[in-house]
Tab-separated table of C-alpha atoms in Angstrom:
chain	number	residue	atom	x	y	z
A	1	GLY	CA	115.982	96.309	121.666
A	2	TYR	CA	112.787	94.386	121.219
A	3	GLU	CA	110.540	97.321	122.073
A	4	ASN	CA	111.507	99.297	118.992
A	5	ASN	CA	111.554	96.312	116.640
A	6	TYR	CA	108.019	95.013	117.121
A	7	ASN	CA	107.050	92.924	114.107
A	8	GLY	CA	103.340	92.430	114.192
A	9	VAL	CA	101.710	90.081	116.685
A	10	GLN	CA	98.152	91.178	116.118
A	11	ILE	CA	95.197	90.704	118.413
A	12	ASP	CA	91.800	90.825	116.824
A	13	GLU	CA	90.456	94.004	118.232
A	14	GLU	CA	86.735	93.596	118.511
A	15	GLU	CA	85.701	89.963	118.726
A	16	ASP	CA	84.499	88.036	121.771
A	17	GLU	CA	87.585	85.834	121.655
A	18	GLU	CA	91.323	86.011	121.614
A	19	PHE	CA	92.581	85.936	118.051
A	20	TYR	CA	96.214	86.590	117.271
A	21	SER	CA	97.626	87.249	113.841
A	22	PHE	CA	101.174	87.732	112.631
A	23	SER	CA	101.581	89.471	109.311
A	24	LEU	CA	104.370	89.166	106.833
A	25	ASP	CA	103.722	90.048	103.262
A	26	ASP	CA	100.590	88.270	102.262
A	27	GLY	CA	99.744	86.008	105.193
A	28	TYR	CA	98.543	85.813	108.744
A	29	VAL	CA	99.234	83.756	111.818
A	30	HIS	CA	96.071	82.627	113.584
A	31	MET	CA	95.775	81.277	117.097
A	32	PRO	CA	92.018	81.278	117.656
A	33	GLY	CA	90.235	80.347	120.798
A	34	GLY	CA	86.581	80.872	121.571
A	35	GLN	CA	83.699	81.180	119.162
A	36	GLU	CA	83.639	79.130	115.987
A	37	GLU	CA	85.374	80.740	113.036
A	38	GLU	CA	82.590	79.834	110.649
A	39	GLU	CA	80.104	82.071	112.437
A	40	GLU	CA	82.567	84.955	112.370
A	41	LYS	CA	83.230	84.350	108.692
A	42	LYS	CA	79.520	84.697	107.995
A	43	TYR	CA	78.835	87.722	110.122
A	44	GLY	CA	82.169	89.473	109.964
A	45	GLY	CA	83.810	91.738	112.440
A	46	ASP	CA	86.493	94.411	112.075
A	47	ASP	CA	89.154	94.153	113.076
A	48	ARG	CA	109.127	99.094	96.517
A	49	THR	CA	111.808	99.211	95.348
A	50	GLN	CA	112.094	101.308	92.236
A	51	PHE	CA	110.649	99.355	89.332
A	52	LYS	CA	113.504	97.424	87.711
A	53	GLY	CA	112.680	97.963	84.064
A	54	ASP	CA	109.498	98.788	82.214
A	55	PHE	CA	106.406	96.692	82.808
A	56	ARG	CA	105.668	96.499	79.070
A	57	ARG	CA	106.935	93.759	76.807
A	58	LYS	CA	110.341	94.520	75.303
A	59	ASP	CA	109.935	92.305	72.236
A	60	GLY	CA	106.644	93.529	70.848
A	61	PRO	CA	104.212	96.443	70.550
A	62	GLN	CA	103.672	98.592	73.618
A	63	THR	CA	100.120	97.366	74.020
A	64	SER	CA	97.962	99.252	76.499
A	65	LEU	CA	95.163	97.952	78.681
A	66	ASN	CA	92.656	100.057	76.751
A	67	GLU	CA	93.705	98.542	73.426
A	68	LEU	CA	92.861	95.079	74.724
A	69	GLY	CA	89.538	96.090	76.196
A	70	LEU	CA	90.854	96.246	79.764
A	71	THR	CA	89.470	99.656	80.495
A	72	ILE	CA	91.272	102.186	82.648
A	73	PRO	CA	88.669	104.946	83.152
A	74	LYS	CA	89.519	108.585	82.917
A	75	GLY	CA	88.668	110.985	85.726
A	76	LEU	CA	84.933	111.549	85.951
A	77	GLY	CA	85.028	115.058	87.375
A	78	SER	CA	87.289	117.888	88.335
A	79	LYS	CA	90.908	116.827	88.809
A	80	THR	CA	91.595	119.864	90.940
A	81	GLY	CA	89.328	118.698	93.710
A	82	ASN	CA	87.165	121.849	93.657
A	83	ALA	CA	83.950	120.124	92.612
A	84	ILE	CA	83.277	118.014	95.698
A	85	GLN	CA	79.684	117.564	94.557
A	86	ASP	CA	81.015	115.330	91.771
A	87	TYR	CA	82.341	112.778	94.233
A	88	HIS	CA	80.571	109.633	95.369
A	89	PRO	CA	78.365	110.503	98.399
A	90	VAL	CA	80.543	108.494	100.809
A	91	ILE	CA	83.733	110.158	99.580
A	92	LYS	CA	82.021	113.551	99.652
A	93	ASN	CA	80.974	112.893	103.247
A	94	LEU	CA	84.517	111.957	104.255
A	95	LEU	CA	86.054	115.028	102.609
A	96	GLU	CA	83.547	117.397	104.177
A	97	GLN	CA	82.924	115.870	107.612
A	98	ASN	CA	85.600	113.371	108.603
A	99	ILE	CA	88.054	114.844	111.083
A	100	VAL	CA	91.021	113.336	109.215
A	101	LEU	CA	90.127	113.610	105.553
A	102	LYS	CA	88.769	117.159	105.672
A	103	GLU	CA	92.131	118.370	106.992
A	104	THR	CA	94.208	116.294	104.585
A	105	GLU	CA	95.857	118.110	101.693
A	106	ILE	CA	95.299	115.856	98.682
A	107	PRO	CA	97.796	116.585	95.885
A	108	ASN	CA	97.574	116.293	92.108
A	109	THR	CA	100.815	114.342	91.804
A	110	ILE	CA	100.690	110.855	90.327
A	111	THR	CA	103.430	109.455	92.574
A	112	ARG	CA	105.355	110.459	95.686
A	113	ASP	CA	108.912	109.997	96.921
A	114	GLN	CA	108.273	109.629	100.645
A	115	LEU	CA	105.591	109.426	103.296
A	116	PRO	CA	104.140	112.721	104.583
A	117	HIS	CA	105.569	112.090	108.056
A	118	LEU	CA	108.954	110.557	108.850
A	119	ILE	CA	109.144	108.532	112.042
A	120	ASP	CA	111.959	108.115	114.536
A	121	PRO	CA	113.124	104.532	113.918
A	122	ASN	CA	114.726	104.428	117.374
A	123	GLN	CA	111.604	105.458	119.256
A	124	LYS	CA	110.719	102.999	121.984
A	125	PHE	CA	107.163	101.914	122.728
A	126	PRO	CA	105.747	100.478	125.967
A	127	PHE	CA	105.212	96.979	124.608
A	128	TRP	CA	105.603	95.086	127.865
A	129	SER	CA	103.404	97.580	129.697
A	130	PHE	CA	100.782	97.059	127.008
A	131	LEU	CA	100.867	93.283	127.447
A	132	LYS	CA	100.554	93.639	131.209
A	133	ASP	CA	97.542	95.923	130.849
A	134	MET	CA	95.785	93.329	128.675
A	135	ILE	CA	95.799	90.616	131.346
A	136	GLY	CA	92.267	89.910	132.528
A	137	LYS	CA	90.686	92.416	130.143
A	138	ASP	CA	87.796	91.822	127.765
A	139	LEU	CA	89.613	91.779	124.429
A	140	SER	CA	86.360	92.422	122.593
A	141	ARG	CA	86.609	95.998	123.940
A	142	PHE	CA	90.376	96.292	123.843
A	143	THR	CA	91.756	98.513	121.085
A	144	MET	CA	95.231	97.748	119.798
A	145	PRO	CA	97.548	100.777	119.860
A	146	VAL	CA	98.318	102.250	116.459
A	147	TRP	CA	102.049	102.252	117.161
A	148	MET	CA	101.946	98.535	116.413
A	149	ASN	CA	100.876	99.314	112.835
A	150	GLU	CA	102.467	100.474	109.632
A	151	PRO	CA	100.272	102.824	107.549
A	152	LEU	CA	99.140	100.162	105.067
A	153	SER	CA	96.369	97.569	105.178
A	154	PHE	CA	96.724	93.834	104.657
A	155	LEU	CA	95.090	94.355	101.248
A	156	GLN	CA	97.865	96.735	100.276
A	157	ARG	CA	100.414	94.260	101.623
A	158	LEU	CA	98.837	91.581	99.408
A	159	CYS	CA	99.263	93.937	96.468
A	160	GLU	CA	102.977	94.187	97.260
A	161	GLN	CA	103.515	90.662	95.968
A	162	ILE	CA	102.873	91.962	92.435
A	163	GLU	CA	105.604	94.607	92.564
A	164	HIS	CA	107.761	92.631	90.133
A	165	LEU	CA	105.046	91.756	87.637
A	166	TYR	CA	107.401	92.862	84.872
A	167	LEU	CA	108.916	89.373	85.287
A	168	LEU	CA	105.639	87.825	84.103
A	169	ASP	CA	105.441	90.347	81.286
A	170	LYS	CA	108.944	89.361	80.204
A	171	ALA	CA	108.131	85.650	80.520
A	172	ASN	CA	105.131	86.016	78.241
A	173	GLY	CA	107.403	87.168	75.419
A	174	LEU	CA	109.802	84.202	75.580
A	175	SER	CA	109.627	81.165	73.279
A	176	ASP	CA	111.535	78.790	75.606
A	177	SER	CA	108.923	77.337	77.961
A	178	CYS	CA	111.496	76.428	80.622
A	179	LEU	CA	112.902	79.943	80.502
A	180	ARG	CA	109.370	81.246	80.988
A	181	LEU	CA	109.126	78.984	84.007
A	182	ALA	CA	112.386	80.438	85.351
A	183	TYR	CA	110.928	83.951	85.275
A	184	VAL	CA	107.797	82.762	87.073
A	185	CYS	CA	110.032	81.158	89.714
A	186	ALA	CA	111.871	84.445	90.189
A	187	PHE	CA	108.556	86.271	90.534
A	188	SER	CA	107.369	83.796	93.168
A	189	ILE	CA	110.206	84.602	95.586
A	190	THR	CA	110.468	88.392	95.104
A	191	PRO	CA	107.887	89.346	97.784
A	192	TYR	CA	110.193	88.035	100.490
A	193	ALA	CA	112.817	90.665	99.741
A	194	ASN	CA	110.522	93.049	101.617
A	195	THR	CA	110.309	91.157	104.894
A	196	ALA	CA	113.678	91.994	106.438
A	197	THR	CA	113.004	95.691	107.160
A	198	ARG	CA	109.302	95.579	108.036
A	199	HIS	CA	108.806	95.472	111.804
A	200	LYS	CA	105.213	96.651	112.097
A	201	LYS	CA	101.929	95.009	111.199
A	202	PRO	CA	99.461	96.349	108.618
A	203	PHE	CA	95.996	97.529	109.597
A	204	ASN	CA	93.390	94.780	109.715
A	205	PRO	CA	91.039	95.348	106.735
A	206	LEU	CA	87.369	95.788	107.474
A	207	LEU	CA	85.102	93.184	105.950
A	208	GLY	CA	84.234	94.499	102.484
A	209	GLU	CA	87.248	96.798	102.327
A	210	THR	CA	88.881	96.956	98.886
A	211	PHE	CA	92.088	98.151	97.307
A	212	GLU	CA	92.831	98.823	93.663
A	213	TYR	CA	96.172	99.602	92.092
A	214	ILE	CA	97.145	100.745	88.605
A	215	PRO	CA	100.796	101.711	88.003
A	216	PRO	CA	101.626	105.033	86.353
A	217	ASP	CA	102.262	103.335	82.987
A	218	LYS	CA	98.861	101.595	83.189
A	219	SER	CA	100.468	98.282	82.177
A	220	TYR	CA	98.348	96.211	84.585
A	221	ARG	CA	95.622	96.541	87.201
A	222	PHE	CA	94.991	94.922	90.595
A	223	ILE	CA	91.861	94.606	92.712
A	224	GLY	CA	91.713	93.116	96.203
A	225	GLU	CA	88.899	92.598	98.701
A	226	GLN	CA	88.666	91.456	102.312
A	227	VAL	CA	86.480	88.410	101.711
A	228	SER	CA	86.492	86.833	105.178
A	229	HIS	CA	87.058	88.052	108.700
A	230	HIS	CA	87.469	84.728	110.515
A	231	PRO	CA	89.810	83.498	109.302
A	232	PRO	CA	91.001	86.842	107.930
A	233	ILE	CA	91.465	86.403	104.169
A	234	SER	CA	92.275	88.974	101.531
A	235	ALA	CA	91.762	87.933	97.905
A	236	GLY	CA	93.471	89.612	94.974
A	237	PHE	CA	93.400	89.520	91.174
A	238	ALA	CA	95.733	91.233	88.698
A	239	ASP	CA	95.573	91.263	84.914
A	240	SER	CA	97.275	92.843	81.929
A	241	PRO	CA	97.617	92.224	78.190
A	242	ALA	CA	100.260	89.608	79.054
A	243	PHE	CA	98.996	87.735	82.121
A	244	GLN	CA	96.448	87.046	84.827
A	245	LEU	CA	97.354	86.435	88.465
A	246	TRP	CA	95.254	85.576	91.503
A	247	SER	CA	95.928	84.531	95.090
A	248	ASP	CA	94.698	84.897	98.649
A	249	SER	CA	96.183	85.134	102.125
A	250	ASN	CA	94.736	82.011	103.767
A	251	VAL	CA	97.355	80.297	105.938
A	252	LYS	CA	97.873	77.771	108.726
A	253	SER	CA	100.043	78.789	111.624
A	254	GLY	CA	101.422	77.628	114.895
A	255	ILE	CA	103.981	78.224	117.615
A	256	LYS	CA	107.174	76.165	117.722
A	257	GLY	CA	109.184	76.959	120.819
A	258	VAL	CA	109.695	80.711	120.848
A	259	SER	CA	108.983	81.123	117.127
A	260	ILE	CA	105.900	81.472	114.973
A	261	GLU	CA	105.543	79.499	111.732
A	262	VAL	CA	103.225	80.419	108.881
A	263	LYS	CA	102.315	77.926	106.166
A	264	PRO	CA	100.237	79.151	103.179
A	265	LEU	CA	97.225	76.936	102.480
A	266	GLY	CA	96.361	77.984	98.949
A	267	SER	CA	98.225	78.307	95.676
A	268	THR	CA	98.992	81.355	93.597
A	269	HIS	CA	97.870	81.079	89.970
A	270	ALA	CA	99.488	82.814	86.999
A	271	ILE	CA	98.436	82.586	83.358
A	272	LEU	CA	100.658	83.780	80.494
A	273	LYS	CA	98.220	84.672	77.753
A	274	LYS	CA	100.444	84.340	74.667
A	275	HIS	CA	101.224	80.676	75.369
A	276	ASN	CA	98.178	79.789	77.506
A	277	ASP	CA	100.555	78.664	80.252
A	278	HIS	CA	98.847	78.064	83.601
A	279	PHE	CA	101.300	78.078	86.505
A	280	THR	CA	100.662	77.370	90.163
A	281	PHE	CA	102.918	77.632	93.159
A	282	ARG	CA	102.542	77.656	96.912
A	283	ARG	CA	104.673	80.030	98.914
A	284	PRO	CA	107.254	78.723	101.408
A	285	ILE	CA	107.013	78.470	105.170
A	286	THR	CA	107.804	81.656	107.039
A	287	GLN	CA	109.305	81.596	110.520
A	288	VAL	CA	109.559	84.584	112.827
A	289	SER	CA	111.917	84.340	115.782
A	290	GLY	CA	113.140	86.798	118.379
A	291	LEU	CA	109.648	87.880	119.405
A	292	VAL	CA	110.450	87.635	123.104
A	293	LEU	CA	114.071	88.723	123.477
A	294	GLY	CA	114.913	90.000	120.000
A	295	PRO	CA	116.323	90.748	117.569
A	296	ILE	CA	113.456	89.790	115.287
A	297	VAL	CA	114.511	87.539	112.407
A	298	VAL	CA	112.221	86.604	109.525
A	299	ASP	CA	113.178	83.466	107.608
A	300	ASN	CA	111.436	81.935	104.583
A	301	PHE	CA	112.288	78.321	103.910
A	302	GLY	CA	111.134	75.011	102.507
A	303	GLU	CA	110.399	73.476	99.136
A	304	VAL	CA	108.521	75.495	96.529
A	305	THR	CA	107.222	73.707	93.427
A	306	VAL	CA	106.207	75.779	90.413
A	307	THR	CA	104.248	73.786	87.831
A	308	ASN	CA	103.212	74.665	84.296
A	309	HIS	CA	99.994	72.652	83.994
A	310	THR	CA	99.815	73.289	80.261
A	311	ASN	CA	103.002	71.432	79.274
A	312	LYS	CA	104.046	69.778	82.598
A	313	ASP	CA	107.334	71.706	82.969
A	314	VAL	CA	108.246	71.690	86.677
A	315	ALA	CA	110.613	73.693	88.850
A	316	VAL	CA	111.545	72.708	92.398
A	317	MET	CA	113.243	75.297	94.602
A	318	ASN	CA	114.701	74.733	98.052
A	319	LEU	CA	114.890	77.756	100.302
A	320	LYS	CA	117.511	76.999	102.914
A	321	LYS	CA	116.473	77.353	106.529
A	322	LEU	CA	118.600	79.557	108.738
A	323	GLY	CA	120.571	77.430	111.180
A	324	MET	CA	120.208	77.563	114.933
A	325	PHE	CA	123.538	79.334	115.219
A	326	GLY	CA	123.016	81.778	112.373
A	327	GLY	CA	124.697	81.819	108.977
A	328	THR	CA	123.534	83.146	105.646
A	329	ILE	CA	119.814	83.731	105.356
A	330	GLY	CA	117.819	83.372	102.156
A	331	ASP	CA	119.882	81.013	99.977
A	332	ILE	CA	117.996	79.275	97.150
A	333	THR	CA	118.902	76.274	95.003
A	334	GLY	CA	116.745	74.365	92.555
A	335	THR	CA	116.156	72.751	89.199
A	336	ILE	CA	113.939	73.338	86.171
A	337	LYS	CA	112.898	70.310	84.103
A	338	ASP	CA	110.832	70.114	80.953
A	339	GLY	CA	107.697	68.019	80.587
A	340	LYS	CA	109.800	64.972	79.647
A	341	GLY	CA	111.914	65.201	82.797
A	342	ASN	CA	115.041	66.631	81.160
A	343	LEU	CA	117.091	69.018	83.291
A	344	ARG	CA	117.174	72.410	81.565
A	345	TYR	CA	118.307	74.932	84.178
A	346	LYS	CA	119.750	75.042	87.664
A	347	ILE	CA	118.581	77.733	90.069
A	348	VAL	CA	120.840	79.667	92.443
A	349	GLY	CA	120.238	82.858	94.382
A	350	ASN	CA	118.948	84.428	97.551
A	351	TRP	CA	115.426	85.717	98.193
A	352	ASN	CA	116.865	88.881	99.737
A	353	LYS	CA	119.392	89.578	96.961
A	354	ASP	CA	118.998	88.020	93.515
A	355	PHE	CA	117.757	85.134	91.378
A	356	ARG	CA	119.934	83.435	88.737
A	357	ILE	CA	119.747	80.389	86.494
A	358	ILE	CA	122.502	78.239	84.974
A	359	ASP	CA	121.946	76.493	81.640
A	360	ALA	CA	122.423	72.759	82.255
A	361	GLN	CA	124.010	72.277	78.807
A	362	THR	CA	126.202	75.358	78.369
A	363	ASN	CA	126.810	76.338	82.021
A	364	GLN	CA	125.954	79.942	81.079
A	365	GLU	CA	124.626	81.916	84.055
A	366	THR	CA	121.805	84.464	83.649
A	367	LEU	CA	120.697	87.049	86.210
A	368	ILE	CA	116.895	87.285	86.139
A	369	TRP	CA	116.147	89.461	89.158
A	370	GLU	CA	118.154	91.593	91.567
A	371	LYS	CA	116.910	93.499	94.578
A	372	THR	CA	117.057	97.258	94.166
A	373	PRO	CA	118.506	99.309	97.059
A	374	LEU	CA	116.023	100.758	99.520
A	375	PRO	CA	115.345	104.518	99.622
A	376	PRO	CA	117.744	106.510	101.837
A	377	ASP	CA	115.051	107.292	104.435
A	378	ASN	CA	113.429	103.861	104.460
A	379	ALA	CA	114.055	103.367	108.201
A	380	LYS	CA	112.042	106.549	108.807
A	381	MET	CA	109.251	105.219	106.571
A	382	PHE	CA	108.490	101.937	108.388
A	383	GLY	CA	111.073	100.118	106.243
A	384	PHE	CA	109.090	100.778	103.043
A	385	ASN	CA	110.685	100.577	99.630
A	386	LYS	CA	109.613	102.857	96.788
A	387	PHE	CA	106.736	100.633	95.693
A	388	ALA	CA	105.276	100.398	99.194
A	389	VAL	CA	105.463	104.196	99.569
A	390	GLN	CA	103.100	104.554	96.590
A	391	LEU	CA	100.388	102.193	97.824
A	392	ASN	CA	98.580	104.604	100.160
A	393	HIS	CA	99.165	107.653	97.963
A	394	LEU	CA	95.883	109.460	97.294
A	395	ASN	CA	95.558	112.171	94.653
A	396	GLN	CA	92.729	114.276	93.292
A	397	GLU	CA	92.050	112.116	90.269
A	398	MET	CA	91.701	108.993	92.399
A	399	LEU	CA	88.889	110.616	94.363
A	400	HIS	CA	86.773	110.465	91.201
A	401	GLN	CA	87.670	106.859	90.467
A	402	ILE	CA	88.333	104.544	93.423
A	403	ALA	CA	85.574	102.703	95.261
A	404	PRO	CA	84.341	104.279	98.531
A	405	THR	CA	85.619	101.127	100.272
A	406	ASP	CA	89.220	101.634	99.113
A	407	SER	CA	91.934	101.400	101.788
A	408	ARG	CA	93.293	104.833	100.808
A	409	LEU	CA	90.142	106.402	102.263
A	410	ARG	CA	90.468	104.736	105.643
A	411	PRO	CA	90.723	107.612	108.157
A	412	ASP	CA	92.706	105.898	110.926
A	413	GLN	CA	95.335	104.645	108.515
A	414	ARG	CA	95.558	108.089	106.871
A	415	ALA	CA	95.998	109.800	110.242
A	416	TRP	CA	98.744	107.365	111.250
A	417	GLU	CA	100.552	108.006	107.974
A	418	GLN	CA	100.512	111.686	108.930
A	419	GLY	CA	101.970	110.944	112.370
A	420	LYS	CA	98.759	111.829	114.257
A	421	ALA	CA	98.741	108.977	116.762
A	422	GLU	CA	95.865	110.067	119.028
A	423	LEU	CA	93.608	110.900	116.109
A	424	ALA	CA	94.458	107.603	114.434
A	425	SER	CA	93.599	105.738	117.644
A	426	SER	CA	90.230	107.420	118.050
A	427	GLU	CA	89.284	106.846	114.411
A	428	LYS	CA	90.391	103.244	114.635
A	429	HIS	CA	88.116	102.718	117.618
A	430	ARG	CA	85.208	104.387	115.793
A	431	LEU	CA	85.591	102.128	112.753
A	432	GLU	CA	85.739	99.052	114.962
A	433	GLU	CA	82.558	100.105	116.760
A	434	LYS	CA	80.775	100.557	113.443
A	435	GLN	CA	81.978	97.175	112.259
A	436	ARG	CA	80.748	95.576	115.472
A	437	ALA	CA	77.345	97.230	115.065
A	438	ARG	CA	77.009	95.887	111.528
A	439	ARG	CA	77.890	92.394	112.682
A	440	LYS	CA	75.148	92.543	115.323
A	441	VAL	CA	72.618	93.672	112.710
A	442	TYR	CA	73.613	90.763	110.509
A	443	GLN	CA	73.341	88.293	113.367
A	444	THR	CA	69.895	89.594	114.319
A	445	SER	CA	68.564	89.436	110.759
A	446	GLY	CA	70.335	86.206	109.794
A	447	LYS	CA	72.110	87.944	106.955
A	448	VAL	CA	75.369	86.423	105.726
A	449	HIS	CA	78.083	88.608	104.290
A	450	GLU	CA	78.923	87.804	100.683
A	451	PRO	CA	82.083	89.183	99.031
A	452	ARG	CA	81.226	91.641	96.283
A	453	TRP	CA	84.019	91.019	93.789
A	454	PHE	CA	85.185	87.470	94.580
A	455	LYS	CA	83.595	84.051	95.017
A	456	GLU	CA	84.885	81.138	97.077
A	457	VAL	CA	85.342	78.047	94.897
A	458	ILE	CA	87.254	74.759	94.769
A	459	ASP	CA	89.886	75.139	92.094
A	460	PRO	CA	89.643	72.344	89.468
A	461	ILE	CA	93.448	72.170	89.030
A	462	THR	CA	94.647	72.142	92.629
A	463	ASN	CA	91.431	70.968	94.376
A	464	GLU	CA	92.055	73.733	96.911
A	465	LYS	CA	89.744	76.436	98.185
A	466	THR	CA	90.435	79.671	96.377
A	467	TYR	CA	88.707	82.928	95.465
A	468	HIS	CA	87.878	83.648	91.842
A	469	TYR	CA	87.352	87.191	90.669
A	470	ASN	CA	83.724	87.670	89.638
A	471	GLY	CA	84.458	90.545	87.293
A	472	GLY	CA	82.613	93.847	87.239
A	473	TYR	CA	84.852	96.012	89.418
A	474	TRP	CA	86.391	98.021	86.602
A	475	GLU	CA	83.019	98.398	84.880
A	476	SER	CA	81.546	99.788	88.106
A	477	ARG	CA	84.562	102.070	88.364
A	478	GLU	CA	83.919	103.357	84.847
A	479	SER	CA	80.279	104.174	85.599
A	480	GLN	CA	80.913	105.058	89.254
A	481	ASN	CA	78.102	102.699	90.198
A	482	TRP	CA	79.041	101.740	93.761
A	483	ASN	CA	75.470	101.605	95.104
A	484	ASP	CA	75.712	98.057	96.489
A	485	LEU	CA	78.896	98.616	98.516
A	486	LEU	CA	78.989	98.970	102.284
A	487	ASP	CA	79.598	102.336	103.902
A	488	ILE	CA	82.436	101.335	106.212
A	489	TYR	CA	84.254	104.648	106.845
A	490	THR	CA	81.757	107.458	107.567
A	491	ASP	CA	79.922	108.380	110.768
A	492	ASN	CA	76.604	107.364	109.207
A	493	PRO	CA	74.778	104.633	111.141
A	494	VAL	CA	74.737	101.053	109.878
């Protein structure tokens, strides 16, 4: 039934307006009404799969981030967690005083196989009762129930789009530019393989919240920041010896009949360093149906153009829209042409299964990407695959490294991951109250929130608004100099 397959209609939980948001994998649906978004943007508010192959190049030296000057700092204190005095003051405060973190057993393990608490996937929730209770209420004081959430933030969901970065690493080692383009095309559609089993929404990031990710093999690094609250935008940047990648979650949305449609507004950029290739692509339209009567169906469709601006190679993919009466979901067809307009490859596949190309001259078919089976208990873990399970994992070494604004330290999200619903709800309300108090201070003083790690710019290639990484995060991580970051998680006053 619909009640146990809720897929993420999100109401902004602290503003003086109604503001709905539907999450998928790196986007939002917005239906604002009330105060101007620009004011909220200034002052803020609050609110996988097992890796298929190594992330290092297969045709060259196993170059590390450190060897190219992309520093991955070592732990700065005790890795056993006994020397709490070595932690950043905010993290020390959370570990000693926060009702969630002080009771959380933080392991030494680098990875984990499952979430600490397995849910009942058949549990029903009082969704219709919740909607009825909202009628006539002041939504600025209405807290969304945590059972609508999965234990990840939108920043962590943005990071999920880089799960298959090994495709970019592989592309960087290829001499055929159109074959490189084929691997970038495959990478561009892989995030949608995660949408079918995810029926909860992520936590809304607090303004200034961050998330970093470095895989166990240290082959790349990712940093994301919540750069705007209205509209809610998360910006992310990943780099490695082979590539750079950046994107954000800004979208346009609307209701068509009984469905919600999400159209990304900005482009994703990818640079392959060996060849100086600069690719851009814009993600397809996403449609969510079945929100009223169920079952919920997520479809991704439309034309996706992937352009290599360095040599003018172009790929055009068509993601077939699911018909009114059903049929196969996710089918992809397309073409890859070189800069002179010659057809080099045909594209066939399915965004929920695989991605293949056919050589236009030899008719030889090549499998580039294939979805890996989900973990056995994925239904008990919010539909997460192996990559998603890792994203909120917190170990002892991380406590000496991550920023005090990192999503892993968020108490309400941590409590919900542990299955502590009431505690998660109370902490969620506390964080929202603190966020509201900060916004009022900013409004009174005329202060405007500025993102710490990203800057809003007009991209010279696409002429679109985007967020460029300023640099400096990993250097601050190395020195543990987080003095200019907001304290968004503790009980300390604003």
